[in-house]
Coordinates of C-alpha atoms and ligand atoms in Angstrom, one line a residue:
M1 CA 179.1 216.8 117.1
S2 CA 177.4 217.0 120.4
D3 CA 176.8 213.9 122.6
V4 CA 174.2 215.7 124.7
R5 CA 171.2 213.4 124.8
H6 CA 167.6 214.8 125.1
R7 CA 164.9 213.2 127.2
T8 CA 162.2 213.2 124.6
G9 CA 158.6 212.4 124.7
W10 CA 156.5 211.1 121.7
V11 CA 153.1 211.0 120.2
E12 CA 150.8 208.0 119.9
V13 CA 147.6 208.1 117.8
I14 CA 144.7 205.6 118.1
T15 CA 142.3 206.1 115.2
G16 CA 139.6 204.2 113.2
P17 CA 135.8 204.4 112.8
M18 CA 133.3 204.6 115.6
F19 CA 132.9 201.5 117.6
S20 CA 136.4 200.2 116.7
G21 CA 137.5 200.6 120.4
K22 CA 139.6 203.7 120.4
S23 CA 138.4 205.0 123.8
E24 CA 138.7 201.3 125.1
E25 CA 142.3 201.3 123.9
L26 CA 143.0 204.8 125.2
I27 CA 141.7 203.8 128.6
R28 CA 143.7 200.6 128.5
R29 CA 147.0 202.4 128.0
L30 CA 146.0 205.1 130.6
R31 CA 145.2 202.5 133.2
R32 CA 148.7 201.1 132.8
V33 CA 150.1 204.6 133.1
E34 CA 148.2 204.7 136.4
I35 CA 149.7 201.4 137.6
A36 CA 153.2 202.7 136.8
R37 CA 152.3 205.7 139.0
Q38 CA 153.2 208.2 136.3
R39 CA 151.6 211.5 136.5
L40 CA 148.7 211.7 134.0
Q41 CA 146.2 214.2 132.8
T42 CA 143.5 213.5 130.3
F43 CA 141.3 215.8 128.1
K44 CA 138.4 215.8 125.9
P45 CA 136.7 218.6 123.9
A46 CA 133.7 220.3 125.4
I47 CA 131.6 219.3 122.4
D48 CA 131.3 215.6 123.4
D49 CA 128.6 215.4 126.0
R50 CA 127.2 211.9 125.0
F51 CA 127.8 210.1 128.4
H52 CA 129.5 212.2 130.9
A53 CA 130.5 215.9 131.1
T54 CA 134.2 215.2 131.9
D55 CA 134.9 211.5 132.0
I56 CA 136.3 209.6 129.0
V57 CA 133.8 206.7 128.4
S58 CA 133.8 204.0 125.9
H59 CA 130.9 202.3 124.3
N60 CA 131.1 199.3 126.6
Q61 CA 131.0 201.6 129.7
Q62 CA 134.6 201.7 130.6
R63 CA 135.4 205.2 132.0
M64 CA 138.3 207.5 133.2
P65 CA 138.1 210.8 134.7
G66 CA 139.1 213.7 132.4
E67 CA 139.1 217.4 132.0
T68 CA 137.0 219.1 129.4
V69 CA 138.5 221.9 127.3
A70 CA 137.2 224.4 124.7
S71 CA 140.3 224.4 122.5
S72 CA 143.6 222.8 122.0
A73 CA 145.4 225.8 123.3
E74 CA 143.5 225.2 126.7
I75 CA 145.2 221.8 126.8
L76 CA 148.6 223.4 126.7
A77 CA 147.5 225.9 129.4
R78 CA 146.2 223.3 131.6
V79 CA 149.0 220.7 131.4
D80 CA 151.2 220.8 134.6
E81 CA 154.9 220.8 134.3
A82 CA 155.2 217.6 136.3
T83 CA 152.6 215.7 134.1
E84 CA 154.4 212.7 132.3
V85 CA 151.6 211.4 130.2
V86 CA 148.8 213.3 128.4
G87 CA 145.7 211.4 127.1
I88 CA 143.4 213.1 124.6
D89 CA 140.0 211.6 123.4
E90 CA 137.8 212.7 120.5
G91 CA 140.8 214.3 118.8
Q92 CA 138.8 214.9 115.6
F93 CA 136.7 217.6 117.4
F94 CA 139.7 219.8 118.1
D95 CA 141.1 222.6 116.0
Q96 CA 144.2 222.2 113.8
D97 CA 146.5 223.6 116.5
L98 CA 146.1 220.2 118.2
V99 CA 149.0 219.0 116.1
E100 CA 151.3 221.8 117.3
V101 CA 150.2 221.4 120.9
C102 CA 151.0 217.7 120.9
N103 CA 154.4 218.4 119.3
I104 CA 155.2 221.0 122.0
L105 CA 154.2 218.6 124.8
A106 CA 156.2 215.6 123.3
K107 CA 159.2 218.0 123.0
Q108 CA 158.8 218.7 126.7
G109 CA 159.4 215.0 127.3
K110 CA 155.8 214.0 127.6
R111 CA 154.0 210.8 126.2
V112 CA 151.0 212.1 124.3
I113 CA 148.2 209.6 123.4
V114 CA 145.5 210.9 121.0
A115 CA 142.5 208.9 120.1
G116 CA 140.1 210.2 117.4
L117 CA 138.1 209.3 114.2
D118 CA 140.2 209.5 110.9
Q119 CA 137.1 209.9 108.6
D120 CA 133.8 211.7 109.1
Y121 CA 130.4 210.3 108.0
R122 CA 131.1 211.1 104.4
G123 CA 134.3 209.1 104.5
R124 CA 136.5 212.2 104.5
P125 CA 139.5 213.0 106.7
F126 CA 138.3 214.4 110.0
G127 CA 139.6 217.6 111.5
P128 CA 143.2 217.6 112.7
M129 CA 143.6 213.7 112.7
P130 CA 145.3 213.2 109.4
A131 CA 148.0 215.6 110.3
M132 CA 148.0 214.2 113.8
M133 CA 148.7 210.9 112.4
A134 CA 151.5 212.3 110.2
A135 CA 153.1 213.9 113.1
A136 CA 152.8 210.9 115.5
E137 CA 155.7 208.4 116.2
Y138 CA 153.1 205.6 116.6
V139 CA 149.8 205.2 114.8
T140 CA 147.4 202.4 115.6
K141 CA 144.4 202.1 113.2
Q142 CA 141.5 200.0 114.6
L143 CA 138.5 198.5 112.8
A144 CA 135.0 197.8 114.0
I145 CA 132.7 194.9 112.8
C146 CA 130.4 195.7 109.9
V147 CA 126.9 195.4 111.3
I148 CA 125.6 194.4 107.9
C149 CA 128.0 191.7 106.8
G150 CA 130.6 191.2 109.6
N151 CA 133.6 192.3 107.7
P152 CA 136.1 194.5 109.1
A153 CA 134.6 198.1 109.2
N154 CA 136.6 201.2 108.4
H155 CA 133.6 203.5 107.9
T156 CA 131.1 205.3 110.2
Q157 CA 127.6 205.1 108.6
R158 CA 125.3 208.1 109.7
L159 CA 121.8 206.8 110.0
T160 CA 120.1 210.3 110.0
G161 CA 119.8 212.8 107.3
S162 CA 121.8 215.6 109.0
R163 CA 124.5 217.1 106.8
A164 CA 126.4 218.7 109.7
Q165 CA 129.9 217.3 110.1
I166 CA 129.5 217.1 113.9
Q167 CA 126.4 215.4 115.2
V168 CA 127.3 213.9 118.6
G169 CA 125.9 210.6 119.5
A170 CA 126.3 206.9 119.1
Q171 CA 123.9 204.0 119.0
G172 CA 120.9 204.7 116.7
L173 CA 122.7 207.6 115.0
Y174 CA 125.8 205.9 113.6
E175 CA 126.9 202.3 112.9
A176 CA 130.1 200.7 111.7
R177 CA 130.2 199.5 108.1
C178 CA 132.8 198.0 105.8
R179 CA 133.7 199.7 102.5
C180 CA 131.3 197.5 100.6
C181 CA 128.3 198.3 102.9
F182 CA 129.1 202.0 103.5
Q183 CA 126.9 204.3 101.7
A184 CA 128.1 207.9 101.3
P185 CA 125.4 210.7 101.5
P186 CA 123.7 210.7 98.1
D187 CA 125.3 213.9 96.8
E188 CA 128.7 213.2 98.0
S189 CA 131.3 210.5 97.4
P190 CA 134.0 209.5 99.9
S191 CA 137.3 211.1 99.3
A192 CA 138.8 210.0 95.9
Ligands
LIG1 P1 135.3 204.1 119.7 O1 135.9 205.0 120.8 O2 136.2 203.6 118.6 O3 134.0 204.6 119.3 P2 134.7 202.5 122.0 O4 136.1 202.1 122.7 O5 133.9 203.5 122.7 O6 134.9 202.7 120.5 O7 133.7 201.1 122.0 C1 134.2 199.8 121.4 C2 133.0 198.9 122.0 O8 131.8 199.2 121.2 C3 133.5 197.4 121.6 O9 134.2 196.8 122.6 C4 132.0 196.8 121.6 O10 131.6 196.4 122.9 C5 131.1 197.9 121.2 N1 130.5 197.8 119.8 C6 129.2 198.3 119.3 N2 129.1 198.0 118.1 C7 130.3 197.4 117.7 C8 130.6 197.0 116.3 N3 129.9 197.1 115.1 N4 131.9 196.6 116.1 C9 132.8 196.5 117.2 N5 132.5 196.9 118.5 C10 131.1 197.4 118.6
LIG2 ZN1 129.8 195.1 105.4

């Protein structure tokens, strides 16, 4: 048996519906990383242009500078060897390779923090997030407040008729709903 110890990293996932404070929590963790003077890089997918081209921004207007990438492979290409912590927002919009990319970064000794929606507007698992949650050492599932009844909200209700899985936006397009108040699109039920 070898007594060699590896300096390993790990993966943290922050998930839940829209308005549950995922970006807020990501920014909170990353601010502490800055305070500790650890070397940090933050990424988000090119698709999310809601508020700012590169910053990570929460619905209550907290922000943090970030880099925009077109694919998860680009994250791997852009992370410096010296980087100690990698933050990723809107993980649901990335391709499935996000899981492998995060695993590689963690094996290199980096702390990887991924925030993203676990379900889409139909209540179905969203992009690489379910696999991301399985691969992560730590998973924090957050809830919003149901705008109809005030119960804990685990769903993102789309208020428009669009059937595209990705329709970027926030207030007016989506709202947080509990399981009783959530209404799946008429011809589709949430994942069984
Ligand atoms: P997420 O990244 O999960 O979409 P954000 O971190 O961007 O969430 O925003 C969280 C903030 O959204 C809350 O602190 C609050 O100010 C605001 N907010 C708006 N609607 C709701 C709601 N229904 N429940 C909880 N927070 C809400
Ligand atoms: Zn409700």
